Amino acid sequence: MKVMSLQTIVLSVQVWRQWICMLALTFTLGTVGTALAAEDESPPGLHVSTTEVLAGAKAEVSGFRFQPGQRVTLTLEHAREGAQPVVVQDNGRFKSKVQIPHDAKVGVLQLTAKADGAEVARTDLMVSKVVPVSGADWFTMTQGKLPPGPYLAASSADGKAVFVTRSVFKKAPESGIAEAGILKVDTETLKVLDSTTPPVSPARDDGKNKPAAQSVYAAFGMAADSDNQTLWVTNVLNDTVAAYRQGDLSLLKQFEPGAVTHPHFAQVDAAHHKVYVSSVGDKNVAVIDTQTLKPLKSINIDAGEGDKKFVPLGLALDSQTGTLYVSSMEAPAIAAIDSASGKVKKVFTPLPQAREFQGLAWDAANRLLLVASRGNDNLLVVDPETGKLVHDLYVGAQPLTVVWEPVSGWAFTANRGAGTVTVVEPKSGKLLANLAVGSFPNHVVADGKGNVYVINKSKGPDDLKGDLITRITPKVQ
């Protein structure tokens, strides 16, 4: 029986591509903007570095691509006064802190940067609220330590192993990857059974026509193909993907750089022998044959208006109907695609005011779509047949990924900023538990046997609550 019931203004394609690199760095290092490549032709940008911004607190803000020596003043919407002016460093960057009003309501505030009296950049700042920790006594939680830089995970079909990608960036002023690879973790002991290192990657341009330092292919996204016993890994920094064997983690095929521009999530469609990869840079979904390992025709989703285009990110598959669902990180929309033909069946907007859709999951029991909406701190439960919103649930700061666990029938959402995993009953919309799991929970994956595994990032080398894998199991099912 059951228990009681990861900027709204898009400055350019280059800015969004850098945003994805920054997103990867966020999950890898615990901070953003430490290795952002310069692109002189792009406008200045702002990033809110603080993961959980609360009323009455101060938010850390970083700026990039500003003019060295400029005096920049940051002003927050509804704030009585701006932050003290800060001088831009020689590398075009700066850091500052902005006071959040004590009476600020939960929601989005506009943050503006002015230099020499003129507005030069703006971004949105999400004010969050604390969701109290609850329900821990309903679960058994066991943690294991991982090597630095874990990112996303996938489970083996037998539930005996969880595979984890990892990438660690070199410290400034160098660029590139210091360490990367795939881990095979025993689900019983949470110990690393095996690991592999990707091949050396070609030198990348640093944005100033200078080759970057030599490094290996960085590993970020992942999906497991049980039928072919392979793992699909996204190499965001090299605009490509790779296929590995599950058994010994040996490399089957490393696709050439440029094969998939800024890939993020991957989703295997066993029935049609395809793997789908969200290509943020090309604004489409790349498709690869899982048997021949050859690229197929990509899927373009022509939707969105103005600056808010459909930029594919999250992926979820309804294997019963063969429908692939794709979330957009710009326009607050979701596309439904016929996986057999690759044709877009429809695009719907369940919550027009939503921001930054991230991970998706499919609730096969209730036939509901689960959407982690990072920009609004919420989990959306959507009826894909009607395209209507069923539940809008506040789960905490920066929900990045969500998984549906078939034994309990519950959804588990990783809230990076809050440091929690929220457990929800999708059909009723009831919040069952909010579990403290450590620093920067980044990804959740279910093994199909009743367990959910959480991958945690780290705030730094001395963070005892980071670089973890946590097994969450309901005490009664």
Tab-separated table of C-alpha atoms in Angstrom:
chain	number	residue	atom	x	y	z
A	1	MET	CA	0.000	0.000	0.000
A	2	LYS	CA	1.085	3.605	-0.389
A	3	VAL	CA	2.297	5.853	2.360
A	4	MET	CA	0.016	8.648	3.524
A	5	SER	CA	-0.601	10.813	1.147
A	6	LEU	CA	17.954	24.518	-13.224
A	7	GLN	CA	17.121	36.216	-18.154
A	8	THR	CA	13.752	36.978	-19.691
A	9	ILE	CA	15.303	39.303	-22.230
A	10	VAL	CA	17.145	37.403	-24.897
A	11	LEU	CA	19.912	39.599	-26.117
A	12	SER	CA	21.130	37.327	-28.901
A	13	VAL	CA	21.712	33.720	-29.838
A	14	GLN	CA	25.223	34.059	-28.415
A	15	VAL	CA	23.837	35.179	-25.057
A	16	TRP	CA	21.582	32.127	-24.820
A	17	ARG	CA	24.456	29.870	-25.769
A	18	GLN	CA	26.552	31.432	-23.039
A	19	TRP	CA	23.610	31.033	-20.671
A	20	ILE	CA	23.689	27.286	-21.259
A	21	CYS	CA	27.437	27.215	-20.629
A	22	MET	CA	26.812	29.213	-17.466
A	23	LEU	CA	24.094	26.746	-16.502
A	24	ALA	CA	26.558	23.904	-16.908
A	25	LEU	CA	29.078	25.792	-14.800
A	26	THR	CA	26.445	26.464	-12.174
A	27	PHE	CA	25.815	22.778	-11.701
A	28	THR	CA	29.506	21.938	-11.861
A	29	LEU	CA	31.081	24.582	-9.671
A	30	GLY	CA	28.221	25.874	-7.573
A	31	THR	CA	28.598	29.408	-8.913
A	32	VAL	CA	27.991	31.061	-12.241
A	33	GLY	CA	30.143	33.199	-14.450
A	34	THR	CA	33.562	31.889	-13.391
A	35	ALA	CA	34.450	30.606	-16.838
A	36	LEU	CA	32.197	32.520	-19.167
A	37	ALA	CA	33.806	33.029	-22.547
A	38	ALA	CA	33.939	36.593	-23.749
A	39	GLU	CA	32.148	37.552	-26.931
A	40	ASP	CA	32.946	41.155	-27.699
A	41	GLU	CA	30.079	41.577	-30.143
A	42	SER	CA	27.446	40.696	-27.534
A	43	PRO	CA	25.843	43.232	-25.160
A	44	PRO	CA	26.624	43.368	-21.424
A	45	GLY	CA	24.795	40.858	-19.253
A	46	LEU	CA	23.778	40.308	-15.644
A	47	HIS	CA	23.437	37.151	-13.612
A	48	VAL	CA	21.938	36.698	-10.151
A	49	SER	CA	24.492	34.445	-8.465
A	50	THR	CA	22.523	33.797	-5.271
A	51	THR	CA	20.523	30.590	-5.643
A	52	GLU	CA	17.770	31.379	-3.139
A	53	VAL	CA	16.796	35.060	-2.994
A	54	LEU	CA	14.594	35.850	-0.008
A	55	ALA	CA	12.864	39.057	1.131
A	56	GLY	CA	15.150	41.072	3.422
A	57	ALA	CA	18.327	39.350	2.239
A	58	LYS	CA	21.026	40.456	-0.180
A	59	ALA	CA	21.387	38.955	-3.633
A	60	GLU	CA	24.797	38.476	-5.198
A	61	VAL	CA	24.916	39.772	-8.771
A	62	SER	CA	27.662	39.399	-11.356
A	63	GLY	CA	28.080	41.365	-14.568
A	64	PHE	CA	29.983	40.412	-17.707
A	65	ARG	CA	31.002	42.017	-21.012
A	66	PHE	CA	30.971	45.519	-19.499
A	67	GLN	CA	33.590	48.130	-20.350
A	68	PRO	CA	36.619	48.009	-18.017
A	69	GLY	CA	36.647	50.969	-15.637
A	70	GLN	CA	32.917	51.705	-15.952
A	71	ARG	CA	31.072	52.654	-12.768
A	72	VAL	CA	27.939	50.516	-12.700
A	73	THR	CA	24.932	51.056	-10.447
A	74	LEU	CA	22.375	48.298	-9.903
A	75	THR	CA	18.763	49.215	-9.178
A	76	LEU	CA	16.050	46.770	-8.166
A	77	GLU	CA	12.390	47.363	-8.958
A	78	HIS	CA	10.467	48.721	-5.930
A	79	ALA	CA	13.689	49.126	-3.911
A	80	ARG	CA	14.074	52.441	-2.105
A	81	GLU	CA	17.678	52.861	-3.191
A	82	GLY	CA	20.184	51.205	-5.499
A	83	ALA	CA	23.359	49.377	-4.640
A	84	GLN	CA	26.615	51.237	-4.257
A	85	PRO	CA	28.363	51.825	-7.604
A	86	VAL	CA	30.947	49.212	-8.525
A	87	VAL	CA	33.902	49.572	-10.893
A	88	VAL	CA	34.183	47.046	-13.714
A	89	GLN	CA	37.388	45.001	-13.717
A	90	ASP	CA	39.833	44.726	-16.600
A	91	ASN	CA	38.153	41.503	-17.753
A	92	GLY	CA	34.813	43.292	-18.161
A	93	ARG	CA	33.247	41.703	-15.076
A	94	PHE	CA	32.090	42.846	-11.688
A	95	LYS	CA	30.359	41.512	-8.598
A	96	SER	CA	27.948	43.367	-6.348
A	97	LYS	CA	25.202	42.804	-3.777
A	98	VAL	CA	21.652	44.096	-3.975
A	99	GLN	CA	19.395	44.489	-0.958
A	100	ILE	CA	15.995	42.823	-1.358
A	101	PRO	CA	13.224	44.854	0.341
A	102	HIS	CA	11.917	43.281	3.538
A	103	ASP	CA	8.383	43.584	2.245
A	104	ALA	CA	9.149	42.115	-1.197
A	105	LYS	CA	6.502	39.686	-2.372
A	106	VAL	CA	7.272	36.320	-3.922
A	107	GLY	CA	7.695	36.829	-7.641
A	108	VAL	CA	9.816	38.496	-10.292
A	109	LEU	CA	11.524	41.869	-9.862
A	110	GLN	CA	13.437	43.669	-12.577
A	111	LEU	CA	17.111	44.400	-11.959
A	112	THR	CA	18.696	47.192	-14.006
A	113	ALA	CA	22.341	48.149	-14.502
A	114	LYS	CA	23.241	51.715	-15.410
A	115	ALA	CA	26.645	53.012	-16.485
A	116	ASP	CA	27.320	56.710	-17.044
A	117	GLY	CA	23.638	57.369	-16.398
A	118	ALA	CA	22.403	55.106	-19.185
A	119	GLU	CA	20.771	51.707	-18.862
A	120	VAL	CA	23.065	49.044	-20.337
A	121	ALA	CA	21.664	45.738	-19.059
A	122	ARG	CA	18.744	44.241	-17.209
A	123	THR	CA	17.587	40.875	-15.976
A	124	ASP	CA	14.876	39.364	-13.808
A	125	LEU	CA	15.370	38.486	-10.170
A	126	MET	CA	13.083	35.872	-8.621
A	127	VAL	CA	12.196	36.450	-4.968
A	128	SER	CA	11.487	33.070	-3.377
A	129	LYS	CA	9.944	31.860	-0.161
A	130	VAL	CA	10.989	29.078	2.152
A	131	VAL	CA	8.982	25.867	1.950
A	132	PRO	CA	9.390	24.168	5.358
A	133	VAL	CA	11.085	20.793	5.475
A	134	SER	CA	8.566	18.045	6.214
A	135	GLY	CA	7.754	14.363	5.825
A	136	ALA	CA	11.273	12.968	6.321
A	137	ASP	CA	9.966	10.273	8.676
A	138	TRP	CA	8.025	8.701	5.779
A	139	PHE	CA	11.230	7.934	3.871
A	140	THR	CA	14.518	6.146	4.269
A	141	MET	CA	17.324	8.345	2.973
A	142	THR	CA	20.877	7.081	2.420
A	143	GLN	CA	23.747	9.152	1.042
A	144	GLY	CA	27.056	8.390	-0.635
A	145	LYS	CA	29.934	10.648	-1.629
A	146	LEU	CA	30.815	11.133	-5.299
A	147	PRO	CA	33.921	12.571	-6.978
A	148	PRO	CA	33.685	16.312	-7.748
A	149	GLY	CA	31.484	17.589	-10.548
A	150	PRO	CA	28.490	15.207	-10.768
A	151	TYR	CA	25.776	16.468	-13.073
A	152	LEU	CA	22.977	14.189	-14.413
A	153	ALA	CA	22.166	10.509	-13.899
A	154	ALA	CA	20.411	7.520	-15.467
A	155	SER	CA	19.397	4.169	-14.011
A	156	SER	CA	20.098	0.689	-15.354
A	157	ALA	CA	17.047	-1.397	-16.244
A	158	ASP	CA	17.678	-3.881	-13.427
A	159	GLY	CA	17.955	-1.099	-10.854
A	160	LYS	CA	21.391	-2.265	-9.704
A	161	ALA	CA	23.378	0.703	-10.984
A	162	VAL	CA	23.042	4.437	-11.458
A	163	PHE	CA	25.238	6.096	-14.065
A	164	VAL	CA	26.372	9.675	-13.369
A	165	THR	CA	28.094	12.194	-15.632
A	166	ARG	CA	30.688	14.501	-14.126
A	167	SER	CA	32.761	17.464	-15.318
A	168	VAL	CA	35.116	19.750	-13.409
A	169	PHE	CA	36.324	23.025	-14.885
A	170	LYS	CA	39.875	24.261	-14.668
A	171	LYS	CA	40.432	27.247	-12.420
A	172	ALA	CA	40.776	30.694	-13.991
A	173	PRO	CA	42.577	32.048	-15.932
A	174	GLU	CA	42.671	28.720	-17.790
A	175	SER	CA	39.650	27.396	-19.606
A	176	GLY	CA	38.582	23.883	-20.415
A	177	ILE	CA	37.827	20.776	-18.407
A	178	ALA	CA	40.151	19.488	-15.700
A	179	GLU	CA	38.268	16.222	-15.138
A	180	ALA	CA	35.280	14.549	-16.761
A	181	GLY	CA	33.730	11.153	-17.176
A	182	ILE	CA	30.992	8.706	-16.327
A	183	LEU	CA	30.544	6.975	-12.976
A	184	LYS	CA	28.844	3.639	-12.379
A	185	VAL	CA	27.400	3.632	-8.859
A	186	ASP	CA	26.113	0.588	-6.978
A	187	THR	CA	22.533	1.342	-5.888
A	188	GLU	CA	22.840	-0.795	-2.746
A	189	THR	CA	26.087	0.565	-1.317
A	190	LEU	CA	26.171	3.893	-3.217
A	191	LYS	CA	29.840	3.215	-3.905
A	192	VAL	CA	31.470	3.936	-7.277
A	193	LEU	CA	31.942	0.601	-9.070
A	194	ASP	CA	33.602	1.888	-12.220
A	195	SER	CA	34.437	5.083	-14.058
A	196	THR	CA	35.698	6.242	-17.422
A	197	THR	CA	37.330	9.329	-18.896
A	198	PRO	CA	36.236	10.760	-22.281
A	199	PRO	CA	38.788	11.222	-25.064
A	200	VAL	CA	40.807	14.385	-25.506
A	201	SER	CA	38.742	17.040	-27.249
A	202	PRO	CA	39.852	19.459	-29.963
A	203	ALA	CA	40.887	22.899	-28.760
A	204	ARG	CA	37.983	25.348	-28.583
A	205	ASP	CA	37.991	29.008	-29.516
A	206	ASP	CA	37.861	31.200	-26.411
A	207	GLY	CA	35.926	33.966	-28.177
A	208	LYS	CA	39.053	35.987	-28.987
A	209	ASN	CA	40.440	33.701	-31.683
A	210	LYS	CA	42.778	32.068	-29.197
A	211	PRO	CA	42.711	28.307	-28.687
A	212	ALA	CA	41.520	27.173	-25.282
A	213	ALA	CA	43.630	24.890	-23.133
A	214	GLN	CA	43.578	21.195	-24.066
A	215	SER	CA	40.945	19.177	-22.252
A	216	VAL	CA	38.676	16.163	-22.583
A	217	TYR	CA	35.072	16.101	-23.779
A	218	ALA	CA	32.948	17.332	-20.890
A	219	ALA	CA	30.045	15.058	-19.881
A	220	PHE	CA	26.775	16.647	-18.790
A	221	GLY	CA	23.429	15.199	-19.921
A	222	MET	CA	22.673	11.477	-20.015
A	223	ALA	CA	20.055	8.909	-21.022
A	224	ALA	CA	20.170	5.108	-20.742
A	225	ASP	CA	19.116	2.792	-23.558
A	226	SER	CA	18.235	-0.534	-21.915
A	227	ASP	CA	17.564	-2.416	-25.156
A	228	ASN	CA	20.993	-1.679	-26.601
A	229	GLN	CA	22.739	-1.400	-23.212
A	230	THR	CA	24.169	1.993	-24.106
A	231	LEU	CA	24.457	5.412	-22.502
A	232	TRP	CA	23.940	8.646	-24.422
A	233	VAL	CA	26.001	11.563	-23.121
A	234	THR	CA	25.790	15.223	-24.124
A	235	ASN	CA	29.025	17.198	-24.558
A	236	VAL	CA	27.684	20.737	-24.229
A	237	LEU	CA	30.986	22.582	-24.567
A	238	ASN	CA	31.874	20.751	-27.789
A	239	ASP	CA	28.401	20.895	-29.368
A	240	THR	CA	28.135	17.142	-29.690
A	241	VAL	CA	27.134	13.827	-28.090
A	242	ALA	CA	28.683	10.412	-27.411
A	243	ALA	CA	27.521	6.829	-26.934
A	244	TYR	CA	29.019	4.501	-24.305
A	245	ARG	CA	28.467	0.862	-23.311
A	246	GLN	CA	26.724	0.367	-19.984
A	247	GLY	CA	28.656	-2.787	-19.139
A	248	ASP	CA	32.244	-1.519	-19.105
A	249	LEU	CA	31.700	2.212	-19.842
A	250	SER	CA	33.749	1.915	-23.031
A	251	LEU	CA	33.210	4.488	-25.755
A	252	LEU	CA	31.105	3.304	-28.689
A	253	LYS	CA	31.113	6.527	-30.677
A	254	GLN	CA	32.203	10.094	-30.067
A	255	PHE	CA	30.348	12.318	-32.534
A	256	GLU	CA	32.305	15.153	-34.095
A	257	PRO	CA	32.112	18.646	-32.553
A	258	GLY	CA	29.215	20.580	-34.044
A	259	ALA	CA	26.989	17.526	-34.458
A	260	VAL	CA	24.445	18.926	-31.958
A	261	THR	CA	24.707	22.578	-30.964
A	262	HIS	CA	24.596	23.030	-27.194
A	263	PRO	CA	22.890	19.742	-26.374
A	264	HIS	CA	21.275	19.418	-22.971
A	265	PHE	CA	18.820	16.623	-22.100
A	266	ALA	CA	18.542	13.283	-23.906
A	267	GLN	CA	15.554	10.915	-24.114
A	268	VAL	CA	15.587	7.355	-25.484
A	269	ASP	CA	12.608	6.095	-27.492
A	270	ALA	CA	13.129	2.324	-27.489
A	271	ALA	CA	10.100	1.487	-29.653
A	272	HIS	CA	11.362	3.606	-32.550
A	273	HIS	CA	15.101	3.042	-31.950
A	274	LYS	CA	15.762	6.743	-31.494
A	275	VAL	CA	17.418	9.024	-29.000
A	276	TYR	CA	16.264	12.631	-28.851
A	277	VAL	CA	18.585	15.450	-27.749
A	278	SER	CA	17.450	18.995	-27.000
A	279	SER	CA	19.662	21.251	-29.108
A	280	VAL	CA	19.415	24.643	-27.436
A	281	GLY	CA	21.795	26.333	-29.860
A	282	ASP	CA	19.977	25.199	-33.006
A	283	LYS	CA	16.517	25.539	-31.404
A	284	ASN	CA	15.542	22.035	-32.466
A	285	VAL	CA	15.497	18.435	-31.280
A	286	ALA	CA	18.311	16.324	-32.699
A	287	VAL	CA	17.490	12.683	-33.486
A	288	ILE	CA	19.930	9.746	-33.672
A	289	ASP	CA	19.310	6.100	-34.565
A	290	THR	CA	20.176	4.045	-31.469
A	291	GLN	CA	21.079	0.949	-33.520
A	292	THR	CA	23.166	2.412	-36.319
A	293	LEU	CA	24.393	5.411	-34.275
A	294	LYS	CA	23.681	7.630	-37.268
A	295	PRO	CA	21.987	11.057	-37.164
A	296	LEU	CA	18.430	11.319	-38.444
A	297	LYS	CA	16.447	14.383	-39.477
A	298	SER	CA	16.145	16.935	-36.701
A	299	ILE	CA	12.756	18.158	-35.476
A	300	ASN	CA	12.108	21.891	-35.753
A	301	ILE	CA	9.468	23.481	-33.533
A	302	ASP	CA	8.291	26.747	-35.041
A	303	ALA	CA	6.581	28.490	-32.134
A	304	GLY	CA	6.881	31.481	-29.854
A	305	GLU	CA	6.676	35.181	-30.522
A	306	GLY	CA	9.095	38.103	-30.514
A	307	ASP	CA	12.064	37.539	-28.240
A	308	LYS	CA	10.430	34.460	-26.718
A	309	LYS	CA	11.140	31.709	-29.202
A	310	PHE	CA	10.640	28.008	-28.656
A	311	VAL	CA	14.048	26.843	-27.386
A	312	PRO	CA	13.871	23.081	-26.638
A	313	LEU	CA	15.189	21.919	-23.284
A	314	GLY	CA	13.233	19.319	-21.255
A	315	LEU	CA	12.196	15.992	-22.800
A	316	ALA	CA	9.668	13.347	-21.712
A	317	LEU	CA	8.190	10.373	-23.553
A	318	ASP	CA	4.736	8.826	-23.388
A	319	SER	CA	5.674	5.366	-24.653
A	320	GLN	CA	2.040	4.244	-24.797
A	321	THR	CA	1.086	6.714	-27.511
A	322	GLY	CA	4.576	7.349	-28.839
A	323	THR	CA	4.399	11.055	-28.018
A	324	LEU	CA	7.519	13.049	-27.204
A	325	TYR	CA	6.956	16.155	-25.094
A	326	VAL	CA	9.442	19.022	-25.271
A	327	SER	CA	9.574	22.068	-22.998
A	328	SER	CA	10.832	25.492	-24.041
A	329	MET	CA	13.234	27.538	-21.930
A	330	GLU	CA	12.148	30.851	-23.509
A	331	ALA	CA	8.517	30.794	-24.574
A	332	PRO	CA	6.428	29.177	-21.770
A	333	ALA	CA	5.313	26.417	-24.113
A	334	ILE	CA	5.364	22.654	-24.562
A	335	ALA	CA	5.382	20.771	-27.865
A	336	ALA	CA	3.857	17.352	-28.478
A	337	ILE	CA	5.644	15.374	-31.206
A	338	ASP	CA	4.673	12.125	-32.889
A	339	SER	CA	7.789	10.029	-32.323
A	340	ALA	CA	7.176	7.744	-35.301
A	341	SER	CA	6.982	10.504	-37.909
A	342	GLY	CA	8.864	13.281	-36.105
A	343	LYS	CA	5.990	15.666	-36.811
A	344	VAL	CA	4.890	18.314	-34.317
A	345	LYS	CA	1.286	17.539	-33.372
A	346	LYS	CA	0.631	20.666	-31.325
A	347	VAL	CA	2.191	23.327	-29.128
A	348	PHE	CA	0.416	24.517	-25.985
A	349	THR	CA	1.031	27.080	-23.264
A	350	PRO	CA	-0.229	25.775	-19.897
A	351	LEU	CA	0.821	28.865	-17.908
A	352	PRO	CA	1.494	31.985	-20.019
A	353	GLN	CA	3.291	33.864	-17.215
A	354	ALA	CA	5.662	30.973	-16.471
A	355	ARG	CA	9.410	31.416	-16.966
A	356	GLU	CA	12.251	29.053	-17.821
A	357	PHE	CA	10.738	25.603	-18.154
A	358	GLN	CA	13.421	23.036	-17.319
A	359	GLY	CA	13.004	19.297	-16.787
A	360	LEU	CA	9.939	17.276	-17.807
A	361	ALA	CA	8.524	13.955	-16.590
A	362	TRP	CA	5.630	11.763	-17.688
A	363	ASP	CA	3.111	10.374	-15.165
A	364	ALA	CA	2.042	7.195	-16.979
A	365	ALA	CA	-0.611	6.242	-14.401
A	366	ASN	CA	-2.565	9.488	-14.556
A	367	ARG	CA	-1.419	10.515	-18.036
A	368	LEU	CA	-0.166	13.860	-16.804
A	369	LEU	CA	2.843	15.917	-17.759
A	370	LEU	CA	5.086	17.268	-14.989
A	371	VAL	CA	7.020	20.482	-15.657
A	372	ALA	CA	9.783	21.957	-13.489
A	373	SER	CA	9.424	25.728	-13.941
A	374	ARG	CA	12.668	27.205	-12.636
A	375	GLY	CA	11.741	30.823	-13.192
A	376	ASN	CA	8.625	30.619	-11.011
A	377	ASP	CA	9.776	28.119	-8.353
A	378	ASN	CA	6.899	25.837	-9.207
A	379	LEU	CA	5.951	22.398	-10.445
A	380	LEU	CA	3.258	22.402	-13.097
A	381	VAL	CA	0.948	19.427	-13.512
A	382	VAL	CA	-0.504	19.573	-17.022
A	383	ASP	CA	-3.128	17.610	-18.930
A	384	PRO	CA	-1.467	17.246	-22.350
A	385	GLU	CA	-4.705	16.277	-24.071
A	386	THR	CA	-6.256	19.663	-23.366
A	387	GLY	CA	-3.032	21.564	-22.803
A	388	LYS	CA	-4.548	22.913	-19.597
A	389	LEU	CA	-2.908	23.437	-16.229
A	390	VAL	CA	-4.196	20.992	-13.596
A	391	HIS	CA	-2.058	22.106	-10.629
A	392	ASP	CA	0.436	24.909	-10.042
A	393	LEU	CA	2.485	23.911	-6.985
A	394	TYR	CA	5.065	26.117	-5.280
A	395	VAL	CA	7.990	23.815	-4.397
A	396	GLY	CA	10.893	26.147	-3.536
A	397	ALA	CA	13.738	28.025	-5.180
A	398	GLN	CA	14.888	26.906	-8.632
A	399	PRO	CA	13.292	23.543	-9.430
A	400	LEU	CA	15.450	22.067	-12.176
A	401	THR	CA	14.370	18.494	-12.763
A	402	VAL	CA	11.449	16.233	-11.909
A	403	VAL	CA	10.886	12.479	-12.074
A	404	TRP	CA	7.771	10.332	-11.760
A	405	GLU	CA	8.291	7.218	-9.629
A	406	PRO	CA	5.938	4.404	-10.800
A	407	VAL	CA	5.753	2.297	-7.607
A	408	SER	CA	4.540	5.089	-5.323
A	409	GLY	CA	3.005	7.083	-8.169
A	410	TRP	CA	4.614	10.248	-6.843
A	411	ALA	CA	6.631	13.040	-8.436
A	412	PHE	CA	9.995	14.136	-7.010
A	413	THR	CA	11.327	17.605	-7.856
A	414	ALA	CA	14.950	18.730	-7.307
A	415	ASN	CA	14.982	22.348	-6.094
A	416	ARG	CA	18.532	23.585	-6.538
A	417	GLY	CA	18.268	26.906	-4.731
A	418	ALA	CA	16.296	25.563	-1.777
A	419	GLY	CA	18.438	22.456	-1.298
A	420	THR	CA	15.359	20.248	-1.180
A	421	VAL	CA	13.464	17.525	-3.002
A	422	THR	CA	9.700	18.004	-2.977
A	423	VAL	CA	7.430	14.959	-3.136
A	424	VAL	CA	4.035	15.510	-4.772
A	425	GLU	CA	0.999	13.395	-5.585
A	426	PRO	CA	0.348	14.570	-9.173
A	427	LYS	CA	-3.342	13.750	-9.469
A	428	SER	CA	-4.437	15.529	-6.285
A	429	GLY	CA	-1.696	18.142	-6.322
A	430	LYS	CA	-0.945	17.399	-2.690
A	431	LEU	CA	2.547	18.192	-1.387
A	432	LEU	CA	3.481	15.074	0.601
A	433	ALA	CA	6.980	15.942	1.768
A	434	ASN	CA	9.807	18.432	1.369
A	435	LEU	CA	13.129	16.745	2.056
A	436	ALA	CA	16.457	18.418	2.852
A	437	VAL	CA	19.068	16.646	0.729
A	438	GLY	CA	22.142	18.916	0.825
A	439	SER	CA	23.685	21.512	-1.464
A	440	PHE	CA	22.394	22.209	-4.959
A	441	PRO	CA	20.237	19.166	-5.790
A	442	ASN	CA	20.535	19.008	-9.545
A	443	HIS	CA	18.909	15.860	-10.862
A	444	VAL	CA	16.478	13.145	-9.800
A	445	VAL	CA	16.134	9.719	-11.406
A	446	ALA	CA	13.920	6.721	-10.558
A	447	ASP	CA	15.005	3.082	-10.862
A	448	GLY	CA	11.497	1.693	-11.400
A	449	LYS	CA	11.803	-0.359	-8.200
A	450	GLY	CA	10.477	2.269	-5.806
A	451	ASN	CA	13.700	4.252	-5.276
A	452	VAL	CA	14.628	7.761	-6.358
A	453	TYR	CA	18.236	8.957	-6.584
A	454	VAL	CA	19.265	12.591	-6.183
A	455	ILE	CA	22.507	14.053	-7.545
A	456	ASN	CA	23.904	17.014	-5.585
A	457	LYS	CA	26.382	19.626	-6.757
A	458	SER	CA	28.847	21.243	-4.385
A	459	LYS	CA	29.478	24.772	-3.150
A	460	GLY	CA	33.208	24.093	-3.053
A	461	PRO	CA	35.873	21.537	-2.108
A	462	ASP	CA	35.071	21.791	1.611
A	463	ASP	CA	31.318	21.360	1.233
A	464	LEU	CA	30.339	18.211	3.143
A	465	LYS	CA	26.763	18.452	1.835
A	466	GLY	CA	27.749	18.539	-1.831
A	467	ASP	CA	28.880	16.045	-4.485
A	468	LEU	CA	26.435	13.478	-3.137
A	469	ILE	CA	24.112	10.763	-4.352
A	470	THR	CA	21.049	10.240	-2.147
A	471	ARG	CA	18.727	7.242	-2.303
A	472	ILE	CA	15.159	8.076	-1.241
A	473	THR	CA	12.783	5.186	-0.529
A	474	PRO	CA	9.250	5.394	0.911
A	475	LYS	CA	9.082	3.294	4.096
A	476	VAL	CA	5.767	1.711	3.078
A	477	GLN	CA	4.588	1.134	-0.486
